[in-house]
Short mmCIF file of C-alpha atoms in Angstrom, two decimals:
data_model
loop_
_atom_site.label_atom_id
_atom_site.label_comp_id
_atom_site.label_asym_id
_atom_site.label_seq_id
_atom_site.Cartn_x
_atom_site.Cartn_y
_atom_site.Cartn_z
CA MET X 17 5.60 37.20 -21.57
CA ALA X 18 7.14 34.17 -19.89
CA PRO X 19 5.99 35.08 -16.33
CA THR X 20 2.50 35.68 -17.64
CA ALA X 21 2.51 32.27 -19.30
CA ALA X 22 3.63 30.50 -16.10
CA ALA X 23 1.27 32.40 -13.95
CA ALA X 24 -1.65 31.82 -16.37
CA GLY X 25 -0.89 28.08 -16.25
CA ASP X 26 -0.86 28.23 -12.49
CA GLY X 27 -4.10 30.15 -12.29
CA GLN X 28 -5.90 27.84 -14.80
CA ALA X 29 -4.87 24.81 -12.79
CA LEU X 30 -6.13 26.36 -9.52
CA ARG X 31 -9.39 27.19 -11.18
CA ARG X 32 -9.68 23.63 -12.47
CA GLN X 33 -9.06 22.41 -8.90
CA SER X 34 -11.86 24.56 -7.57
CA LYS X 35 -14.30 22.83 -9.93
CA THR X 36 -13.25 19.32 -9.06
CA THR X 37 -12.61 19.53 -5.27
CA ARG X 38 -14.38 20.94 -2.28
CA ARG X 39 -12.05 23.76 -1.63
CA THR X 40 -12.16 25.62 1.66
CA PRO X 41 -11.59 29.33 1.24
CA ASN X 42 -8.42 30.77 2.70
CA GLN X 43 -6.81 27.49 3.30
CA THR X 44 -3.22 26.37 4.01
CA VAL X 45 -1.42 24.65 1.15
CA ALA X 46 1.86 22.80 1.33
CA LEU X 47 4.56 22.91 -1.35
CA ALA X 48 7.01 20.13 -2.03
CA LEU X 49 10.22 22.18 -2.28
CA SER X 50 13.43 20.51 -3.57
CA GLY X 51 15.13 23.88 -4.19
CA GLY X 52 15.36 23.16 -7.93
CA ARG X 53 14.32 25.49 -10.67
CA ASP X 54 10.75 24.21 -10.99
CA SER X 55 9.83 24.15 -7.28
CA MET X 56 11.50 27.55 -6.81
CA ALA X 57 9.26 28.98 -9.50
CA LEU X 58 6.18 27.57 -7.79
CA LEU X 59 7.40 28.88 -4.42
CA GLU X 60 7.52 32.39 -5.90
CA LEU X 61 4.15 32.07 -7.60
CA LEU X 62 2.42 30.68 -4.40
CA SER X 63 3.96 33.27 -2.17
CA ARG X 64 2.55 35.94 -4.45
CA LEU X 65 -0.85 34.23 -4.61
CA ALA X 66 -0.97 34.03 -0.78
CA ALA X 67 -0.39 37.78 -0.62
CA THR X 68 -3.19 38.50 -3.01
CA ARG X 69 -6.79 38.53 -1.79
CA GLY X 70 -9.40 36.29 -3.37
CA THR X 71 -7.00 33.46 -4.51
CA GLY X 72 -8.33 31.02 -1.89
CA ILE X 73 -4.81 30.59 -0.49
CA ARG X 74 -4.36 32.02 2.96
CA ARG X 75 -1.05 30.44 3.92
CA VAL X 76 1.78 28.60 2.17
CA ILE X 77 4.15 26.21 3.93
CA ALA X 78 7.06 24.46 2.25
CA ILE X 79 8.25 20.93 2.84
CA HIS X 80 11.78 19.89 1.98
CA ILE X 81 12.48 16.12 1.86
CA HIS X 82 16.14 15.34 2.61
CA HIS X 83 16.81 12.04 0.87
CA GLY X 84 20.47 11.89 1.79
CA LEU X 85 21.42 10.55 -1.67
CA SER X 86 23.70 13.40 -2.78
CA ARG X 87 26.84 14.92 -1.24
CA ASN X 88 25.01 18.25 -1.73
CA ALA X 89 21.85 17.35 0.14
CA ASP X 90 22.69 19.52 3.13
CA ALA X 91 23.41 22.51 0.93
CA TRP X 92 20.09 22.06 -0.82
CA GLN X 93 18.33 22.12 2.54
CA ALA X 94 20.20 25.28 3.50
CA HIS X 95 19.16 26.88 0.21
CA CYS X 96 15.50 26.06 0.86
CA GLU X 97 15.73 27.41 4.41
CA ALA X 98 17.18 30.72 3.16
CA GLU X 99 14.75 31.22 0.28
CA CYS X 100 11.65 30.43 2.52
CA ALA X 101 12.98 32.70 5.31
CA ARG X 102 13.35 35.56 2.68
CA ARG X 103 9.64 35.17 1.76
CA GLY X 104 8.38 34.49 5.23
CA VAL X 105 7.21 31.00 4.22
CA PRO X 106 7.53 28.36 7.02
CA LEU X 107 9.61 25.40 6.07
CA ALA X 108 9.42 21.84 7.37
CA VAL X 109 12.26 19.45 6.75
CA ARG X 110 11.87 15.64 6.77
CA ARG X 111 14.82 13.30 6.52
CA VAL X 112 14.10 9.91 4.92
CA GLU X 113 16.04 6.76 4.40
CA VAL X 114 15.89 5.47 0.79
CA LYS X 115 16.12 1.68 0.54
CA ARG X 116 16.18 0.29 -2.98
CA ARG X 117 15.01 -3.30 -2.20
CA GLY X 118 15.39 -4.33 -5.81
CA ARG X 119 13.79 -1.16 -7.14
CA GLY X 120 15.29 1.72 -9.05
CA ILE X 121 16.54 4.66 -7.01
CA GLU X 122 13.93 7.02 -8.39
CA ALA X 123 11.08 4.72 -7.48
CA ALA X 124 12.59 3.93 -4.02
CA ALA X 125 12.92 7.65 -3.26
CA ARG X 126 9.35 8.30 -4.40
CA ASP X 127 8.08 5.51 -2.07
CA VAL X 128 9.37 7.33 0.96
CA ARG X 129 8.96 10.92 -0.29
CA TYR X 130 5.21 11.10 -0.71
CA PRO X 131 4.30 9.58 2.73
CA ALA X 132 6.79 12.07 4.30
CA LEU X 133 5.11 14.96 2.41
CA ALA X 134 1.66 13.89 3.54
CA GLU X 135 2.80 13.51 7.20
CA ALA X 136 4.44 16.99 7.20
CA ALA X 137 1.49 18.68 5.48
CA ARG X 138 -0.94 17.09 7.87
CA ALA X 139 1.17 18.29 10.93
CA ALA X 140 1.03 21.83 9.51
CA GLY X 141 -2.75 21.70 9.01
CA ALA X 142 -2.69 21.52 5.22
CA ARG X 143 -4.83 19.16 3.21
CA ILE X 144 -3.35 19.94 -0.17
CA VAL X 145 0.24 19.23 -1.31
CA LEU X 146 1.46 20.98 -4.39
CA THR X 147 4.31 19.75 -6.59
CA ALA X 148 6.04 21.55 -9.44
CA HIS X 149 5.67 18.86 -12.11
CA HIS X 150 5.20 20.38 -15.46
CA ARG X 151 4.16 19.39 -19.00
CA ASP X 152 7.66 18.08 -19.99
CA ASP X 153 7.92 15.97 -16.89
CA ARG X 154 4.64 14.35 -17.76
CA LEU X 155 5.79 13.71 -21.34
CA GLU X 156 8.98 12.09 -20.15
CA THR X 157 7.03 9.86 -17.80
CA PHE X 158 4.69 8.86 -20.55
CA LEU X 159 7.58 7.74 -22.79
CA LEU X 160 9.28 5.86 -19.92
CA GLN X 161 6.05 4.03 -19.12
CA TRP X 162 5.43 3.29 -22.71
CA MET X 163 8.92 1.72 -23.06
CA ARG X 164 8.16 -0.43 -20.00
CA GLY X 165 4.89 -1.73 -21.47
CA ALA X 166 2.65 0.07 -18.95
CA GLY X 167 -1.08 0.03 -19.15
CA LEU X 168 -3.41 3.10 -19.19
CA ASP X 169 -2.74 4.07 -15.62
CA GLY X 170 1.00 4.22 -16.28
CA LEU X 171 0.68 5.91 -19.62
CA ALA X 172 -1.54 8.61 -18.12
CA ALA X 173 1.64 9.59 -16.31
CA PHE X 174 0.67 11.71 -13.31
CA PRO X 175 -2.75 13.30 -13.23
CA PRO X 176 -3.16 16.98 -12.28
CA LEU X 177 -5.02 15.85 -9.10
CA ARG X 178 -4.99 12.70 -7.08
CA MET X 179 -5.50 11.61 -3.48
CA LEU X 180 -2.44 11.22 -1.28
CA GLY X 181 -3.98 9.05 1.39
CA ALA X 182 -7.53 9.24 2.63
CA ASP X 183 -7.42 12.95 3.71
CA MET X 184 -4.83 14.66 1.42
CA GLN X 185 -4.95 15.86 -2.12
CA LEU X 186 -1.83 16.04 -4.41
CA LEU X 187 -2.17 18.91 -6.94
CA ARG X 188 0.15 19.70 -9.79
CA PRO X 189 -0.73 23.26 -10.79
CA LEU X 190 1.97 23.56 -13.42
CA ILE X 191 1.02 20.41 -15.36
CA ASP X 192 0.13 22.39 -18.47
CA VAL X 193 3.16 24.71 -18.37
CA ALA X 194 6.17 23.99 -20.53
CA ARG X 195 9.66 23.66 -19.02
CA ALA X 196 10.85 26.46 -21.35
CA ASP X 197 8.30 28.85 -19.90
CA LEU X 198 9.38 28.09 -16.36
CA GLU X 199 13.10 28.55 -17.32
CA ARG X 200 12.28 32.00 -18.71
CA TYR X 201 10.17 32.88 -15.62
CA VAL X 202 12.99 31.91 -13.29
CA GLU X 203 15.53 33.85 -15.34
CA LEU X 204 13.34 37.04 -15.53
CA ARG X 205 12.68 37.00 -11.78
CA HIS X 206 16.33 36.15 -11.00
CA LEU X 207 15.32 33.18 -8.80
CA PRO X 208 18.25 31.22 -7.38
CA TYR X 209 17.96 27.45 -7.47
CA VAL X 210 20.07 24.41 -6.94
CA GLU X 211 21.08 21.90 -9.63
CA ASP X 212 20.90 18.22 -8.96
CA GLU X 213 24.08 16.84 -10.53
CA SER X 214 22.35 13.55 -11.35
CA ASN X 215 20.05 15.40 -13.85
CA ASP X 216 22.93 15.41 -16.38
CA ASP X 217 23.70 11.75 -16.12
CA VAL X 218 22.39 10.29 -19.37
CA ALA X 219 23.03 6.80 -18.06
CA LEU X 220 19.75 7.33 -16.23
CA LEU X 221 16.91 6.57 -18.58
CA ARG X 222 14.84 9.68 -17.72
CA ASN X 223 17.80 11.88 -18.42
CA ALA X 224 18.48 10.14 -21.75
CA VAL X 225 14.89 10.75 -22.76
CA ARG X 226 15.16 14.45 -21.66
CA HIS X 227 18.44 15.26 -23.24
CA ASP X 228 18.53 13.04 -26.28
CA VAL X 229 15.24 11.58 -27.34
CA LEU X 230 12.91 14.54 -26.92
CA PRO X 231 15.13 17.07 -28.70
CA ARG X 232 15.39 14.68 -31.67
CA ILE X 233 11.63 14.48 -31.89
CA ASP X 234 11.46 18.28 -31.60
CA ASN X 235 13.65 18.45 -34.79
CA ILE X 236 11.51 15.97 -36.59
CA ARG X 237 8.13 17.40 -35.51
CA PRO X 238 8.37 20.92 -34.09
CA GLY X 239 5.57 21.74 -31.62
CA PHE X 240 4.84 18.00 -30.92
CA ARG X 241 4.96 18.49 -27.12
CA GLY X 242 1.63 20.32 -26.97
CA ALA X 243 -0.05 17.74 -29.16
CA ALA X 244 1.49 14.91 -27.06
CA ALA X 245 0.17 16.57 -23.87
CA ARG X 246 -3.38 16.47 -25.42
CA SER X 247 -2.92 12.76 -26.15
CA ILE X 248 -1.91 12.10 -22.55
CA ASP X 249 -5.04 13.90 -21.38
CA LEU X 250 -7.11 11.57 -23.55
CA VAL X 251 -5.33 8.57 -22.10
CA LEU X 252 -6.01 9.95 -18.69
CA ASP X 253 -9.76 10.31 -19.45
CA ALA X 254 -9.80 6.61 -20.69
CA ALA X 255 -7.99 5.46 -17.55
CA GLU X 256 -10.42 7.24 -15.31
CA ALA X 257 -13.39 5.77 -17.11
CA ILE X 258 -11.98 2.31 -16.78
CA ARG X 259 -11.33 2.87 -13.07
CA SER X 260 -14.87 3.97 -12.61
CA ILE X 261 -16.20 0.76 -14.35
CA ALA X 262 -13.78 -1.32 -12.26
CA ALA X 263 -14.92 0.23 -9.04
CA ALA X 264 -18.56 -0.52 -9.90
CA ASP X 265 -17.71 -4.08 -10.90
CA LEU X 266 -15.74 -4.67 -7.67
CA ALA X 267 -18.72 -3.40 -5.72
CA THR X 268 -20.95 -5.98 -7.39
CA CYS X 269 -18.37 -8.78 -7.01
CA ALA X 270 -17.84 -7.99 -3.30
CA ASP X 271 -21.49 -7.41 -2.37
CA GLY X 272 -22.38 -9.69 0.49
CA ALA X 273 -18.88 -11.11 0.82
CA PRO X 274 -16.75 -10.85 3.85
CA VAL X 275 -14.60 -7.65 4.02
CA ALA X 276 -11.89 -7.46 1.31
CA MET X 277 -13.02 -10.64 -0.43
CA VAL X 278 -14.56 -11.18 -3.90
CA TRP X 279 -17.11 -13.66 -5.22
CA LEU X 280 -15.45 -15.71 -7.99
CA ASP X 281 -18.68 -16.56 -9.82
CA ARG X 282 -19.55 -12.88 -10.20
CA LEU X 283 -15.99 -12.09 -11.33
CA ALA X 284 -16.06 -14.89 -13.89
CA ALA X 285 -19.34 -13.53 -15.41
CA LEU X 286 -17.48 -10.38 -16.57
CA PRO X 287 -15.47 -10.08 -19.74
CA GLN X 288 -11.87 -10.82 -19.18
CA SER X 289 -10.77 -7.15 -19.63
CA ARG X 290 -13.18 -6.13 -16.84
CA GLN X 291 -11.98 -9.07 -14.67
CA THR X 292 -8.45 -7.80 -14.69
CA GLY X 293 -9.81 -4.27 -13.98
CA VAL X 294 -11.57 -5.64 -10.86
CA LEU X 295 -8.40 -7.35 -9.69
CA ARG X 296 -6.34 -4.18 -10.16
CA LYS X 297 -8.91 -2.18 -8.14
CA TRP X 298 -9.13 -4.89 -5.43
CA LEU X 299 -5.36 -5.07 -5.03
CA ALA X 300 -5.04 -1.30 -5.03
CA ASP X 301 -7.67 -1.03 -2.32
CA ALA X 302 -5.51 -3.42 -0.29
CA GLY X 303 -2.54 -1.08 -0.72
CA LEU X 304 -0.70 -3.30 -3.17
CA GLU X 305 1.21 -2.07 -6.21
CA ALA X 306 -0.47 -3.16 -9.40
CA PRO X 307 1.12 -6.34 -10.78
CA SER X 308 1.69 -7.09 -14.47
CA ARG X 309 -1.12 -8.15 -16.68
CA ALA X 310 0.50 -11.55 -16.91
CA ARG X 311 0.28 -11.95 -13.11
CA LEU X 312 -3.41 -10.85 -13.07
CA LEU X 313 -4.14 -13.49 -15.82
CA GLU X 314 -2.33 -16.11 -13.66
CA VAL X 315 -4.71 -15.29 -10.75
CA LEU X 316 -7.74 -15.72 -13.01
CA GLU X 317 -6.39 -18.92 -14.49
CA GLN X 318 -5.62 -20.56 -11.10
CA ALA X 319 -8.91 -19.33 -9.62
CA ARG X 320 -10.78 -21.14 -12.48
CA ASN X 321 -8.71 -24.28 -12.84
CA LYS X 322 -7.07 -25.31 -9.60
CA ARG X 323 -8.88 -28.34 -8.17
CA SER X 324 -8.51 -27.51 -4.48
CA ASP X 325 -8.49 -24.19 -2.69
CA ALA X 326 -5.13 -25.09 -1.11
CA ARG X 327 -3.41 -25.36 -4.43
CA MET X 328 -4.27 -21.85 -5.56
CA LEU X 329 -1.54 -19.50 -4.66
CA VAL X 330 -0.27 -16.30 -6.44
CA ARG X 331 2.02 -13.93 -4.58
CA VAL X 332 1.58 -10.22 -5.00
CA GLY X 333 3.95 -8.11 -2.96
CA ASP X 334 3.76 -9.22 0.65
CA GLN X 335 0.36 -10.89 0.18
CA GLU X 336 -0.90 -14.18 -1.22
CA VAL X 337 -4.06 -14.34 -3.40
CA ARG X 338 -5.99 -17.43 -2.17
CA ARG X 339 -9.32 -19.08 -3.01
CA TYR X 340 -11.75 -20.35 -0.38
CA ARG X 341 -15.31 -21.55 -0.86
CA GLY X 342 -15.97 -19.54 -4.03
CA LEU X 343 -14.16 -16.40 -2.76
CA LEU X 344 -10.88 -14.68 -3.63
CA LEU X 345 -9.04 -13.28 -0.60
CA LEU X 346 -5.65 -11.86 0.36
CA LYS X 347 -3.46 -13.34 3.16
CA ARG X 348 -0.19 -11.90 4.31
CA VAL X 349 2.78 -14.06 3.35
CA ASP X 350 3.78 -16.14 6.33
CA ASP X 351 7.49 -17.16 6.27
CA SER X 352 7.77 -17.69 10.00
CA ASP X 353 9.97 -20.54 11.30
CA ARG X 354 7.89 -21.98 14.19
CA ASP X 355 9.95 -24.16 16.44
CA THR X 356 8.53 -25.93 19.46
CA TYR X 357 7.82 -23.41 22.26
CA THR X 358 7.84 -24.66 25.87
CA LEU X 359 6.06 -22.69 28.61
CA GLN X 360 5.16 -23.11 32.23
CA TRP X 361 1.69 -21.78 33.12
CA ARG X 362 1.64 -20.10 36.54
CA GLY X 363 -1.89 -18.78 36.52
CA GLU X 364 -1.44 -15.98 33.99
CA ASP X 365 -4.47 -14.79 32.13
CA GLU X 366 -2.46 -14.80 28.82
CA ILE X 367 0.95 -15.76 27.49
CA PRO X 368 2.20 -14.25 24.21
CA VAL X 369 3.74 -16.62 21.72
CA PRO X 370 5.50 -14.22 19.23
CA ALA X 371 6.81 -17.01 16.96
CA TRP X 372 3.18 -18.00 16.30
CA GLY X 373 1.91 -14.49 16.04
CA GLY X 374 -0.67 -14.56 18.79
CA VAL X 375 -1.56 -14.95 22.47
CA LEU X 376 -2.67 -17.98 24.44
CA ARG X 377 -5.51 -17.16 26.85
CA PHE X 378 -6.39 -19.13 30.00
CA ILE X 379 -10.00 -18.54 30.69
CA PRO X 380 -11.88 -19.53 33.93
CA VAL X 381 -15.20 -21.35 33.26
CA GLU X 382 -18.04 -22.72 35.41
CA GLY X 383 -18.54 -25.85 33.24
CA GLU X 384 -16.17 -28.31 31.64
CA GLY X 385 -12.54 -27.36 31.72
CA PHE X 386 -8.94 -28.22 32.80
CA ASP X 387 -7.99 -28.58 36.46
CA PRO X 388 -5.62 -25.61 37.05
CA GLN X 389 -3.39 -27.69 39.25
CA TRP X 390 -3.07 -30.21 36.53
CA LEU X 391 -2.14 -27.51 33.99
CA ARG X 392 0.52 -26.08 36.33
CA ALA X 393 2.07 -29.40 37.20
CA LYS X 394 3.86 -29.97 33.84
CA PRO X 395 5.47 -27.88 31.15
CA LEU X 396 3.23 -27.14 28.16
CA GLU X 397 4.48 -27.31 24.56
CA VAL X 398 3.27 -25.35 21.59
CA ARG X 399 4.23 -26.91 18.31
CA SER X 400 3.07 -27.63 14.72
CA ARG X 401 1.07 -30.49 13.36
CA GLY X 402 3.13 -33.65 12.70
CA GLY X 403 0.40 -35.48 10.85
CA GLY X 404 -2.05 -38.20 11.98
CA GLU X 405 -2.97 -36.51 15.22
CA ARG X 406 -6.49 -37.36 16.56
CA PHE X 407 -8.50 -35.09 18.68
CA LYS X 408 -11.86 -35.06 20.46
CA PRO X 409 -13.33 -31.51 20.95
CA HIS X 410 -16.91 -32.70 21.54
CA PRO X 411 -17.69 -34.95 24.60
CA SER X 412 -20.55 -36.78 22.69
CA ARG X 413 -18.68 -37.37 19.49
CA PRO X 414 -15.80 -39.72 18.59
CA SER X 415 -12.26 -38.52 18.15
CA LYS X 416 -11.26 -37.65 14.56
CA THR X 417 -8.15 -36.70 12.70
CA LEU X 418 -7.23 -33.05 12.74
CA LYS X 419 -7.62 -32.94 9.01
CA ARG X 420 -11.26 -34.04 9.25
CA LEU X 421 -12.01 -31.72 12.15
CA PHE X 422 -10.45 -28.76 10.32
CA GLN X 423 -12.65 -29.61 7.34
CA ASP X 424 -15.74 -29.78 9.50
CA ALA X 425 -14.92 -26.49 11.11
CA GLY X 426 -14.46 -24.79 7.71
CA ILE X 427 -10.85 -23.88 8.32
CA PRO X 428 -9.06 -23.70 4.97
CA GLU X 429 -5.98 -25.85 4.39
CA PHE X 430 -3.64 -22.89 3.91
CA GLU X 431 -4.57 -21.55 7.34
CA ARG X 432 -3.97 -24.74 9.33
CA ALA X 433 -0.19 -24.46 9.48
CA ARG X 434 -0.62 -21.19 11.40
CA LEU X 435 -2.69 -22.76 14.11
CA PRO X 436 -0.69 -23.94 17.17
CA LEU X 437 -1.23 -27.19 18.95
CA MET X 438 -0.65 -27.46 22.77
CA TRP X 439 0.78 -30.62 24.31
CA ARG X 440 1.12 -31.72 27.92
CA ASP X 441 3.25 -34.70 28.79
CA GLY X 442 2.81 -36.21 25.36
CA GLU X 443 -0.99 -35.62 25.15
CA LEU X 444 -2.57 -33.16 22.72
CA ILE X 445 -4.80 -31.00 24.95
CA PHE X 446 -5.63 -27.89 22.74
CA VAL X 447 -5.87 -27.08 19.09
CA ALA X 448 -6.34 -23.44 17.96
CA GLY X 449 -9.52 -23.10 16.04
CA LEU X 450 -11.03 -26.32 17.49
CA GLY X 451 -10.77 -26.00 21.29
CA VAL X 452 -9.71 -28.29 24.05
CA ASP X 453 -9.79 -32.15 24.09
CA ALA X 454 -13.01 -33.15 25.95
CA ARG X 455 -11.36 -36.35 27.29
CA LEU X 456 -9.13 -34.32 29.53
CA THR X 457 -11.69 -31.92 31.04
CA ASP X 458 -14.32 -32.19 33.83
CA ARG X 459 -16.48 -29.85 35.92
CA ASP X 460 -15.29 -30.75 39.41
CA GLY X 461 -14.31 -27.32 40.99
CA GLU X 462 -12.36 -24.41 39.55
CA ARG X 463 -11.71 -24.99 35.78
CA PHE X 464 -10.02 -23.30 32.90
CA ILE X 465 -10.09 -23.56 29.13
CA VAL X 466 -7.47 -22.42 26.69
CA GLY X 467 -8.08 -20.00 23.83
CA TRP X 468 -6.00 -18.62 21.05
CA GLU X 469 -6.07 -15.03 19.73
CA PRO X 470 -3.95 -14.44 16.63
CA ASP X 471 -2.48 -11.02 15.86
CA ALA X 472 -4.43 -11.04 12.58
CA SER X 473 -7.87 -12.51 12.27
CA LEU X 474 -8.25 -15.72 10.46
CA ILE X 475 -10.83 -16.12 7.75
CA GLU X 476 -14.34 -15.56 9.11
CA ARG X 477 -16.00 -18.87 10.04
CA ASP X 478 -19.50 -17.89 8.95
CA LEU X 479 -18.81 -18.06 5.19
#
């Protein structure tokens, strides 16, 4: 009875996948194999499906991620190698380094595990990664997210199917199967598996939920797990509907804007709940983890009320949310310490300036430019603005302060500190984004101008 229940759950999930994805017949699928009870049950089921005609699975490969967190990690790898060899299933092992960086160990391990799974699957020619998450895992995640005050996406726990990068699907075929059914299946088929010693540590919140909270609810309300699973499905439906609305709203707000930017007036015309949905979608598309609702509301408040673009700044991960001429945009946080950099030009086409994140280019021209002998004769210094500098990039116009020239050129204030200034013998001869000083150039013979190419493009100038 138990094997039938587990196999039925697996078959139902695979049939559901065939309705929601473009599934190539006789394809290769990759299994995330920890060696634990759940993934061993799925290994057994998949190896049997691969041996059966008409299942759509031609070949199964297994991927074991060695996190290096347990003293038993090498033994777990050896177990997976032996069990895969017994079934004739190829096994790929990937070793990862888990760095907490202020996150919980489970989240930090997940951050490195899924990219490693996708890379290994891709290398093996698979476009589907299968994990052995089951109904009880999903219920535990729901409760954990609920205690953390998560929104719908968090409460939906993990969906049966999601994308893992642009070209990889992550499928959870046992999502409707109870842990108890899997336990009976493993016992009846005499499947060996490894035990993660940390699973019994109730100091970890997930384990406390599993071993203490859920059994108490079982005693109060027998059979609640199936009903709770249906509720999670409803939450998932609601989350998917909201994501669909957010995607359509983002498309409207970004229409006609530079890449990865959003028109503020269009965003402000939406109800606030949809505004936060647009921001979540926008940040997710940029690869950023969704911030709290309070942080999203702070973005909206600053975007509406800050008097100048330069004053609006909300940090999200390694990016800053900025405002510029009616647009919201993301810029990478710049914590560089830029000291004065001295160089001697000897006729090179370009000179990298790593501290400034770009390359100085020396470009021959037929018209106005610097005398190359003059440029070579003295050291050149690259340094930051000191304040009050005047500059004359146009021969027919008067000199102006850099602040005024930057404003005229449409260079936002928060970008100006990233632009290097080049000095020669106490004279400002070049400003990135503005050009060379026309008072120091002529057209008498071979001439050069200086250009600046940053590693990352600045804001487009044609806004």
